PDB file of C-alpha atoms in Angstrom:
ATOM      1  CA  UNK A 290     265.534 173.849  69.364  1.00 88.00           C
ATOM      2  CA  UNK A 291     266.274 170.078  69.486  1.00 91.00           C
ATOM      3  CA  UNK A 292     262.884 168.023  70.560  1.00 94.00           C
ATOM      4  CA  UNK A 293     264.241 165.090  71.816  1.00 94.00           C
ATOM      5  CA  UNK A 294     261.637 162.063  72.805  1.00 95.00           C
ATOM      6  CA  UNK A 295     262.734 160.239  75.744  1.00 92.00           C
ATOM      7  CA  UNK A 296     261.516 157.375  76.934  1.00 91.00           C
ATOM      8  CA  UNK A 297     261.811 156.363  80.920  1.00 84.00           C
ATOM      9  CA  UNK A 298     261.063 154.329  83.287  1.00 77.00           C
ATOM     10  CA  UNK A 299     261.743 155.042  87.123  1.00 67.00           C
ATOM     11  CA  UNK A 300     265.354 152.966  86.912  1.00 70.00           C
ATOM     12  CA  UNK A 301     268.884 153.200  86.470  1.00 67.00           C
ATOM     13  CA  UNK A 302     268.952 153.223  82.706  1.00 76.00           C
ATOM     14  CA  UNK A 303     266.386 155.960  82.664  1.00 74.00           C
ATOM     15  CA  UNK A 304     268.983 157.963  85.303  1.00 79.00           C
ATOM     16  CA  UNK A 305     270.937 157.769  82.339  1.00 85.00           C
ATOM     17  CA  UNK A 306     268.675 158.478  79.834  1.00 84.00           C
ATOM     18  CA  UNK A 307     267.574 162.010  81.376  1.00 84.00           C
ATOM     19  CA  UNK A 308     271.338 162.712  82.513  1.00 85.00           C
ATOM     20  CA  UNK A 309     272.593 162.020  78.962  1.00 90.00           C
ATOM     21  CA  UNK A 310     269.792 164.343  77.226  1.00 86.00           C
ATOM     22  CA  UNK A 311     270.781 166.875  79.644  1.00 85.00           C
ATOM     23  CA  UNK A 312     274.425 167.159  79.409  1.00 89.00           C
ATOM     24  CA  UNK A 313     273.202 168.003  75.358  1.00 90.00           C
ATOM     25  CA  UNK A 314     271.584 170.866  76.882  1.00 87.00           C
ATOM     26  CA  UNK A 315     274.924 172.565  77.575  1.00 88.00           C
ATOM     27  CA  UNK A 316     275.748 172.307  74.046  1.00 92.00           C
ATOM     28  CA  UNK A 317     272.452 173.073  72.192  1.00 91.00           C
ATOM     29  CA  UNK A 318     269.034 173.952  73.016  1.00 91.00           C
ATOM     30  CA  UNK A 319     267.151 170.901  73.952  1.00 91.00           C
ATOM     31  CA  UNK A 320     263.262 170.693  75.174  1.00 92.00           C
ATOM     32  CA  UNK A 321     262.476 166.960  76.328  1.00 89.00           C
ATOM     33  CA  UNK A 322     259.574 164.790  76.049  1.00 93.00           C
ATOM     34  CA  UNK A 323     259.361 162.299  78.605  1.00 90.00           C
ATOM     35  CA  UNK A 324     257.174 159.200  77.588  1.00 91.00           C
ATOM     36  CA  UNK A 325     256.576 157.120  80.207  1.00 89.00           C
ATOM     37  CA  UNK A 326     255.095 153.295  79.183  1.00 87.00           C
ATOM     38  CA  UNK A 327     253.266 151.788  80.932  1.00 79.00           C
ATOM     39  CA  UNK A 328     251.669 148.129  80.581  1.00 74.00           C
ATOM     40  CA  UNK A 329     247.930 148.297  80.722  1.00 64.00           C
ATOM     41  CA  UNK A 330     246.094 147.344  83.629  1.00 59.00           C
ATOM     42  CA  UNK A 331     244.596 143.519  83.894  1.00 52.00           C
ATOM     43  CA  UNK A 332     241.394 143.198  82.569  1.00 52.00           C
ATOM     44  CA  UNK A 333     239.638 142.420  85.583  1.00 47.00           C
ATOM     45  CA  UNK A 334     240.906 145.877  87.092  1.00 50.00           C
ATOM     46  CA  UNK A 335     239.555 147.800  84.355  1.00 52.00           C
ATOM     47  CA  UNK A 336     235.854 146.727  84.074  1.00 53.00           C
ATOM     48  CA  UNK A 337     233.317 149.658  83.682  1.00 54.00           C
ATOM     49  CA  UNK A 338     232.140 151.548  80.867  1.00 56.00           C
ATOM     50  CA  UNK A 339     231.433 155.279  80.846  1.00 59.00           C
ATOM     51  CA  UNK A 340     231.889 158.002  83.431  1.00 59.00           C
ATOM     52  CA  UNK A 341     233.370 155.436  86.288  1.00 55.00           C
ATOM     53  CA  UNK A 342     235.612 153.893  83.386  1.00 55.00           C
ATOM     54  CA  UNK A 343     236.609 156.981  81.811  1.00 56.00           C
ATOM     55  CA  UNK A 344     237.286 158.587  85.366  1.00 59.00           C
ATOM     56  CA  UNK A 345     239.246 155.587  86.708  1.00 58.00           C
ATOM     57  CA  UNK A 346     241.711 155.562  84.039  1.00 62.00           C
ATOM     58  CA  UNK A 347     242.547 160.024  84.267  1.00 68.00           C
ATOM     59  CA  UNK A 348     243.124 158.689  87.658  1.00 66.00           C
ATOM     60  CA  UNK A 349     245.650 155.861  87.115  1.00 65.00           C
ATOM     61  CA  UNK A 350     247.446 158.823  84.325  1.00 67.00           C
ATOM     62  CA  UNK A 351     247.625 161.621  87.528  1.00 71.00           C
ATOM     63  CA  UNK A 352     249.439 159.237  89.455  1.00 66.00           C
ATOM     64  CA  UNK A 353     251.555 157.877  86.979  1.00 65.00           C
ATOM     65  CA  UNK A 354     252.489 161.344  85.926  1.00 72.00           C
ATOM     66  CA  UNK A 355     252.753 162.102  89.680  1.00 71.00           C
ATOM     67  CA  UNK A 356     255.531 159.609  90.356  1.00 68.00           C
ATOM     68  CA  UNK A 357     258.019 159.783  86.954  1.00 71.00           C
ATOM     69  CA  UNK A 358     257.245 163.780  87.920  1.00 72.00           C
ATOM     70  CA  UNK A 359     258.995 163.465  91.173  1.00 69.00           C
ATOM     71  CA  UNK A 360     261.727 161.303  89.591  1.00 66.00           C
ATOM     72  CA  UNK A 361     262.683 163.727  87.228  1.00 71.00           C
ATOM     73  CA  UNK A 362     262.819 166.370  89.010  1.00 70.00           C
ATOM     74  CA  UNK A 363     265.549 165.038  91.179  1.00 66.00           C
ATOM     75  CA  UNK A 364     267.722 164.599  87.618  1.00 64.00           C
ATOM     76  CA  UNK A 365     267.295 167.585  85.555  1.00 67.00           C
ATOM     77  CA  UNK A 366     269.306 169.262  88.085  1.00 63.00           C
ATOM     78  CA  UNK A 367     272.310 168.398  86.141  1.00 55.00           C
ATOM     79  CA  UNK A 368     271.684 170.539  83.508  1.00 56.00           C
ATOM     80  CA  UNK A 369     268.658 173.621  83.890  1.00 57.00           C
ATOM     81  CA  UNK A 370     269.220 174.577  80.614  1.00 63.00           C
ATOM     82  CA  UNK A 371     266.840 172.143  78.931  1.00 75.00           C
ATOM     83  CA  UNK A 372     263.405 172.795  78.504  1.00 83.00           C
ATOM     84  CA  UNK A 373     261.319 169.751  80.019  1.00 79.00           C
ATOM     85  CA  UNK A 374     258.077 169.411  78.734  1.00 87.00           C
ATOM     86  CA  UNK A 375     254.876 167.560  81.085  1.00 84.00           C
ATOM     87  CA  UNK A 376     255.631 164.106  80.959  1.00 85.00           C
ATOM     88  CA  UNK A 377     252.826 162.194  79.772  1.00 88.00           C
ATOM     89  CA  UNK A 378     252.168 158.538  80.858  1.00 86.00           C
ATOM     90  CA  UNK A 379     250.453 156.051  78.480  1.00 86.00           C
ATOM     91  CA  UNK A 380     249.480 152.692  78.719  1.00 82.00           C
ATOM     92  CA  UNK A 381     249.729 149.577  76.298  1.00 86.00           C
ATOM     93  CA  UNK A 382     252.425 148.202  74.117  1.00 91.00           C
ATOM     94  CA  UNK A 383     255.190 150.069  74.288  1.00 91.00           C
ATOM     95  CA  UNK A 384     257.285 149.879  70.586  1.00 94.00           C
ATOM     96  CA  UNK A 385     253.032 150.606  69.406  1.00 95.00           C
ATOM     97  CA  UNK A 386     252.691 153.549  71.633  1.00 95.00           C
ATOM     98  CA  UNK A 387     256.213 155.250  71.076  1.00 97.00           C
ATOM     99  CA  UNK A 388     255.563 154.606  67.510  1.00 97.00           C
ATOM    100  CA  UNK A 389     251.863 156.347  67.711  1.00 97.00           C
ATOM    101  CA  UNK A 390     253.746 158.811  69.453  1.00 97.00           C
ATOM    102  CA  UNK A 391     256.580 159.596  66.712  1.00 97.00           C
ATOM    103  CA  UNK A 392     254.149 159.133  63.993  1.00 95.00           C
ATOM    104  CA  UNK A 393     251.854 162.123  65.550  1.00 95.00           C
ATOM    105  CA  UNK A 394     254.516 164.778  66.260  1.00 95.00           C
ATOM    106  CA  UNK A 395     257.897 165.989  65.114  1.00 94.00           C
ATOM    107  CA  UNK A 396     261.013 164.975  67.030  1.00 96.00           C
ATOM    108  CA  UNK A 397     264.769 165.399  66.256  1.00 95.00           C
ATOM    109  CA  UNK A 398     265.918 162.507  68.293  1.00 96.00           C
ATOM    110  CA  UNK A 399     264.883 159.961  70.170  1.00 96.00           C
ATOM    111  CA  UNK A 400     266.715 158.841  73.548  1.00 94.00           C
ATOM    112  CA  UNK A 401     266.526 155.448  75.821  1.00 91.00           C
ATOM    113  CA  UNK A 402     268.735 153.652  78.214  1.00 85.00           C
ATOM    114  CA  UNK A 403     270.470 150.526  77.349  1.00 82.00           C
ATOM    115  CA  UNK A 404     267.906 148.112  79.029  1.00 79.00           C
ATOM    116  CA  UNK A 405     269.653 144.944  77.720  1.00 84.00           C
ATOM    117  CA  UNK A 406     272.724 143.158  77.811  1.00 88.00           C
ATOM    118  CA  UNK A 407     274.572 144.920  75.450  1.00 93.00           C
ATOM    119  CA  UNK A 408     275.961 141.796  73.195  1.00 93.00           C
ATOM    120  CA  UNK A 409     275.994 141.406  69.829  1.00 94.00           C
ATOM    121  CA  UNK A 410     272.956 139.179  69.612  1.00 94.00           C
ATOM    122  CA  UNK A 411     270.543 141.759  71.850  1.00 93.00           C
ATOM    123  CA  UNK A 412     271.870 144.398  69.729  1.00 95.00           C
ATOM    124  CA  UNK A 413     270.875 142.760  66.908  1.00 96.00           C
ATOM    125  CA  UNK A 414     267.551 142.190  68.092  1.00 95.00           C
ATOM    126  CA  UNK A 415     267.042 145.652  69.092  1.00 94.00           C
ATOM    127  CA  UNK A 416     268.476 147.182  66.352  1.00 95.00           C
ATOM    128  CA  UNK A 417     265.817 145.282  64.586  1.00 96.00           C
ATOM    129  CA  UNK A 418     262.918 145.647  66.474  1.00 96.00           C
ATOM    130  CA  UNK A 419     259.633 147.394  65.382  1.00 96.00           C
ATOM    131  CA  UNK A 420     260.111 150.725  67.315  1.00 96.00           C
ATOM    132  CA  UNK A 421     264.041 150.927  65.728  1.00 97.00           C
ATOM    133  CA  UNK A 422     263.301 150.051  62.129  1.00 97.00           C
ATOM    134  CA  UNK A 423     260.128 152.185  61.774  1.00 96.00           C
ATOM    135  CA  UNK A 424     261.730 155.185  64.223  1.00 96.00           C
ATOM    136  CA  UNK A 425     262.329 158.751  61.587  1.00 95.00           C
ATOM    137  CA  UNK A 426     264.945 159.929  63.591  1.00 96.00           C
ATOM    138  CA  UNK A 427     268.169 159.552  64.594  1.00 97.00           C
ATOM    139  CA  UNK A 428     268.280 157.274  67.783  1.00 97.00           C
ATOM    140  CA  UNK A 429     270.412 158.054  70.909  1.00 96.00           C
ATOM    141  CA  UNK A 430     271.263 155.375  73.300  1.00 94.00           C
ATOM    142  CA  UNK A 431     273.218 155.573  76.404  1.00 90.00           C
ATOM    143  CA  UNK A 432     274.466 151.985  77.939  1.00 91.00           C
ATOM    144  CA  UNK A 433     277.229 154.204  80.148  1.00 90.00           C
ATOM    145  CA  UNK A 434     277.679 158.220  80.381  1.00 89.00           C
ATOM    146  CA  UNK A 435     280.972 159.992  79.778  1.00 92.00           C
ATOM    147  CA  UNK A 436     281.975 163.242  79.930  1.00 93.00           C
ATOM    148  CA  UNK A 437     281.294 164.717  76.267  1.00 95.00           C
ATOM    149  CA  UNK A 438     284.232 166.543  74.530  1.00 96.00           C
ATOM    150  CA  UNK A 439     283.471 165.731  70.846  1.00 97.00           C
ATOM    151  CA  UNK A 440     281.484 163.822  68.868  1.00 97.00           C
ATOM    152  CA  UNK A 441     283.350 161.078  66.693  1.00 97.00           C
ATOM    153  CA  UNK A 442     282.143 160.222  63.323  1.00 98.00           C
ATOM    154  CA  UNK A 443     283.731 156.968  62.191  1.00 97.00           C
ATOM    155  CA  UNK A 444     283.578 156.860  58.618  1.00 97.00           C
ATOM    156  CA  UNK A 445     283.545 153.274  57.659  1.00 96.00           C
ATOM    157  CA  UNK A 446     282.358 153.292  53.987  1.00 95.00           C
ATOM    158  CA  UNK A 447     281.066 155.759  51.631  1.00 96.00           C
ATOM    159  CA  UNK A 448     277.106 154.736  52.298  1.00 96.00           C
ATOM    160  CA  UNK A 449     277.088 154.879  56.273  1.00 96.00           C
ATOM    161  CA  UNK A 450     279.163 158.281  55.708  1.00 97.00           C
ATOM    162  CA  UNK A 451     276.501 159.880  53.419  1.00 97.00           C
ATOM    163  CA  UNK A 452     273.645 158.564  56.081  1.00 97.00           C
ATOM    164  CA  UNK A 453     275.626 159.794  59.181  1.00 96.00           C
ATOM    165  CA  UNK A 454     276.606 163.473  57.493  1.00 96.00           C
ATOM    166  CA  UNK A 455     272.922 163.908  56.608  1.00 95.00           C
ATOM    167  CA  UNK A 456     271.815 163.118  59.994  1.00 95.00           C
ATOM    168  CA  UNK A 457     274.631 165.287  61.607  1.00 94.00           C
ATOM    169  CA  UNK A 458     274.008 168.087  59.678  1.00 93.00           C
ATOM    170  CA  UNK A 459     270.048 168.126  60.700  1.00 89.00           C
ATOM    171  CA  UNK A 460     270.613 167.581  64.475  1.00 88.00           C
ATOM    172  CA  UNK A 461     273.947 169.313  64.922  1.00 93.00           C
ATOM    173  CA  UNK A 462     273.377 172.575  63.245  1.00 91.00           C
ATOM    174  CA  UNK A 463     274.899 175.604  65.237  1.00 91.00           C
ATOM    175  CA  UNK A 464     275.779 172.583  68.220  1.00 94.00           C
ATOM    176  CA  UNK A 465     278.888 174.179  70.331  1.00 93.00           C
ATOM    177  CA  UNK A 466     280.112 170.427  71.111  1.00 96.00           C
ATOM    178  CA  UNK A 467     282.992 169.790  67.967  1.00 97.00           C
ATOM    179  CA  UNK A 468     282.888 166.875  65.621  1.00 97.00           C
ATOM    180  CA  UNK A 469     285.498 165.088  64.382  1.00 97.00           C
ATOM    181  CA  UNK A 470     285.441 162.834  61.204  1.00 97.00           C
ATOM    182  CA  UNK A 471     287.616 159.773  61.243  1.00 97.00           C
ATOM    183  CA  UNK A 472     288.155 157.911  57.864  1.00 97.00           C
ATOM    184  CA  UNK A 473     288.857 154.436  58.509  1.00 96.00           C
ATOM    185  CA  UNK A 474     292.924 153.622  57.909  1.00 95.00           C
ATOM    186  CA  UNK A 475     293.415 151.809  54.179  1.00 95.00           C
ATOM    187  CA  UNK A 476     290.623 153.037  52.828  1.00 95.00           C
ATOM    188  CA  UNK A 477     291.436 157.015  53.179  1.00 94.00           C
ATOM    189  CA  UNK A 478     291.410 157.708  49.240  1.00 94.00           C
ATOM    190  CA  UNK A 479     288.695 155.727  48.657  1.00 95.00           C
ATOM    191  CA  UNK A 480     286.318 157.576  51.659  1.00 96.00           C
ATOM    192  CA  UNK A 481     287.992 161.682  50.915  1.00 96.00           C
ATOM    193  CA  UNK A 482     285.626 162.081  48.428  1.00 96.00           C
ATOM    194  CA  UNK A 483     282.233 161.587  50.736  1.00 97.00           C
ATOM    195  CA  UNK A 484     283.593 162.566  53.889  1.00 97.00           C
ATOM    196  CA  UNK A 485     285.028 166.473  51.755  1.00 97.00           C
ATOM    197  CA  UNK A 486     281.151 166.507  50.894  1.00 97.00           C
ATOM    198  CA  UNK A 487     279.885 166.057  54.454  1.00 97.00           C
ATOM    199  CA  UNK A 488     282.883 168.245  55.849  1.00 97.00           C
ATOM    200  CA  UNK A 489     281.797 171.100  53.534  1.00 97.00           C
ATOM    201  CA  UNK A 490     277.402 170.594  54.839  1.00 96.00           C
ATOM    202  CA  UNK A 491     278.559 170.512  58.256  1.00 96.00           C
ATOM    203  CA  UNK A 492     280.436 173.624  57.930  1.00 96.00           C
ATOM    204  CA  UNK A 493     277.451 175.457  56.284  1.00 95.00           C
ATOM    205  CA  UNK A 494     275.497 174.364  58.984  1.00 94.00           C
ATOM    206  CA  UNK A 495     277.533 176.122  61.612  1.00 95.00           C
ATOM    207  CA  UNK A 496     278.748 172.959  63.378  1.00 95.00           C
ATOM    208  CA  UNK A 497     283.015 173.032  64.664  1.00 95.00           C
ATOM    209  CA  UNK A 498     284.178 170.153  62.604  1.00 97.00           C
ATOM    210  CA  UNK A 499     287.796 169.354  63.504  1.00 94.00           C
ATOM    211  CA  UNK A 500     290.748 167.774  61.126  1.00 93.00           C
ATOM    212  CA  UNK A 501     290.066 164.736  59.617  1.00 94.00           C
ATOM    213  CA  UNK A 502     291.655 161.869  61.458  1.00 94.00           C
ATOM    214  CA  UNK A 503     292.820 158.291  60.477  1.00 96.00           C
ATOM    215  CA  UNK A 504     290.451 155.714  62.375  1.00 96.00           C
ATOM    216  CA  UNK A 505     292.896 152.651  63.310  1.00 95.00           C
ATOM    217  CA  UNK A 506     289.877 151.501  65.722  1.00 96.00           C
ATOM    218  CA  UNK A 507     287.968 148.942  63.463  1.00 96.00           C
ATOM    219  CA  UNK A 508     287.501 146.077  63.598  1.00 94.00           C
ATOM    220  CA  UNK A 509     289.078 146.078  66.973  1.00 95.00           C
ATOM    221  CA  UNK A 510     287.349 147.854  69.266  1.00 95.00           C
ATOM    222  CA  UNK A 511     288.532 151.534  70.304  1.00 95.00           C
ATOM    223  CA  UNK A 512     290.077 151.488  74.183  1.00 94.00           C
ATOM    224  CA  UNK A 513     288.224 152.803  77.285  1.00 93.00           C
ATOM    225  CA  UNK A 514     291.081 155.457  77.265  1.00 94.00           C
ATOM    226  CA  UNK A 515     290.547 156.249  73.175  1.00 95.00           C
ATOM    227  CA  UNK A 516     286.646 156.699  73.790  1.00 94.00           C
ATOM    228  CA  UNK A 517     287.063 159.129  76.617  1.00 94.00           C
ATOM    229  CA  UNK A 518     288.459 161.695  74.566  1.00 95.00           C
ATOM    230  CA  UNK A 519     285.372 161.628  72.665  1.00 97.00           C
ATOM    231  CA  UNK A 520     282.931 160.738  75.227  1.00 95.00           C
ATOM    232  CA  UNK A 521     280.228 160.351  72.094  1.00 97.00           C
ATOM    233  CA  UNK A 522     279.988 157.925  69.377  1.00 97.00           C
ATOM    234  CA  UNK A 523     277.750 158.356  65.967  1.00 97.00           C
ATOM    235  CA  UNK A 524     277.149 155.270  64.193  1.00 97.00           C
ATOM    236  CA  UNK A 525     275.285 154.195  60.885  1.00 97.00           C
ATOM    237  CA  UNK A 526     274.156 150.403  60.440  1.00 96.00           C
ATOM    238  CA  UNK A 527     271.670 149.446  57.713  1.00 94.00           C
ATOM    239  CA  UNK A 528     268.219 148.872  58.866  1.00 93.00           C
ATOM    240  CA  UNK A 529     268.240 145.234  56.981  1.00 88.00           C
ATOM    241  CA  UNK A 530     272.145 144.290  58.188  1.00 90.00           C
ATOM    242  CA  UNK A 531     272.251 140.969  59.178  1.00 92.00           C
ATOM    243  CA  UNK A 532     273.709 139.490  62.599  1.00 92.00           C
ATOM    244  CA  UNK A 533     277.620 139.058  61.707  1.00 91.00           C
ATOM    245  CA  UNK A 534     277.557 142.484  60.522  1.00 93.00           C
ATOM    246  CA  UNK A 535     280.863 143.407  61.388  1.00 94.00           C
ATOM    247  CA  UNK A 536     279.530 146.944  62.473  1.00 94.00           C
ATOM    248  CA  UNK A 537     277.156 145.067  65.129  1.00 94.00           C
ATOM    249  CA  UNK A 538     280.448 142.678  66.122  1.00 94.00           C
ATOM    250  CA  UNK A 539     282.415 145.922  66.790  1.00 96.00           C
ATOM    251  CA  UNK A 540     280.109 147.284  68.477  1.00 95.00           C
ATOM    252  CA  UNK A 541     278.893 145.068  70.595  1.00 95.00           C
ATOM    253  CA  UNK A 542     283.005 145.164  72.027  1.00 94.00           C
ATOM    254  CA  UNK A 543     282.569 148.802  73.991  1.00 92.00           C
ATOM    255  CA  UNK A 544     280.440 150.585  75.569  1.00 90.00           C
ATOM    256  CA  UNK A 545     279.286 154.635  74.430  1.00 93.00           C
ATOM    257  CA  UNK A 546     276.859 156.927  74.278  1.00 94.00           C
ATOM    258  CA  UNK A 547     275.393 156.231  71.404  1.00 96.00           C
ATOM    259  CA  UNK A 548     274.090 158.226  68.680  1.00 96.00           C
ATOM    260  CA  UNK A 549     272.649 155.573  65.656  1.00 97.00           C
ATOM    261  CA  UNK A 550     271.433 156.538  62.403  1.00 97.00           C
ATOM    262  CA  UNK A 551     270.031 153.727  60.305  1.00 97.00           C
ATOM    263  CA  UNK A 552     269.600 153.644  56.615  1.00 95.00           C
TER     264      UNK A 552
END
């Protein structure tokens, strides 16, 4: 069983959040966490102490929980399969509380919507914020949804292929949905070696890993037409890369659900 952490907010990019960790649910078992974030209350609304205090903010947590509730229910339709845990709301700082959150419990992934523009300077910055530097699992973000036939593992070096085939072979074990390893064109001889290794662990762990392929989409990006046949992108940056990375520049060119893996 996948426990995937999601993180919502009643908006379009959540939509997407929920429907992307749903349409996972027809491939492998899935139970989601909804977080929902809230900022805490102005300080002049939360004066008291005590009993009143104590009983004012359960209250402000019902309704909270009351509302993303609703919401969801109205999107896990596209998928029953999934096992949806109580949402819980919390307020504060948001990267702090998701953190708190991961650092208490055990979690497999972790899923939000795109809430940015999605350029290569906001990537950056994201990529490099608190919550995804410090985050112990791989992260799954979903600026667009597309109809998921395979999962494509660009293989772009020998590092980023070790990272991604550990990763992989944690969270796809058993996973129905195929995987298909693509060693970047030129460097083929150079990239067998790792990508034989991670071909071999996926296999043990039960995952449908298709022929190798030659990957002629870097550092231009792959077409709208090319990423449809896929409909689900793994990625590994480093977790110190700097803002030219060409990784970040290539990205930053198309839009996919996203699955990152930093190392």
């Amino acid at each position: 069983m996948i426990k995937a952490l999601v993180s919502i907010e009643v908006d379009l990019a959540a939509s997407r959040t929920i429907r992307f960790a749903c349409q996972l649910g027809n491939f492998m078992p899935v139970e989601l966490h909804p977080v929902y974030i809230k900022e805490s209350p102005p300080r002049e609304l939360s004066i008291g102490s005590g009993w009143a205090r104590h009983h004012w903010e359960q209250e402000l947590i019902k309704d909270g929980q009351k509302e993303i509730s609703e919401w969801i229910a109205s999107e896990i339709d596209y998928s029953p399969v999934v096992k949806l845990m109580e949402p819980r709301v919390v307020y504060g700082d948001r990267d702090a509380e998701l953190l708190k959150i991961m650092e208490q419990e055990p979690f497999d992934l972790y899923v939000e919507g795109a809430r940015f523009p999605w350029n290569q300077t906001m990537l950056y910055q994201k990529i490099h914020s608190r919550l995804f530097q410090r985050a112990p699992m791989p992260i799954a973000l979903a600026p667009v949804l597309r109809k998921m036939h395979r999962l494509l593992v660009p293989c772009l070096d020998a590092a980023g292929t070790r990272a991604l085939g550990q990763a992989v072979q944690k969270f796809w074990s058993g996973c129905s949905l195929p995987v298909s390893l693509s060693l970047l064109k030129g460097q083929e001889a150079v990239l067998q070696p790792e990508v034989k290794r991670v071909r071999e662990a996926l296999e043990k762990a039960s995952c449908q890993v298709g022929p190798d392929e030659v990957f002629t989409a870097f550092p231009a990006p792959p077409t709208d037409e090319y990423l449809r046949a896929y409909g689900l992108v793994a990625l590994a940056l480093e977790r110190g890369g700097t803002k030219d990375d060409p990784r970040l520049e290539w990205l930053s060119r198309f839009k996919a659900p996203l699955l990152l893996v930093l190392y």
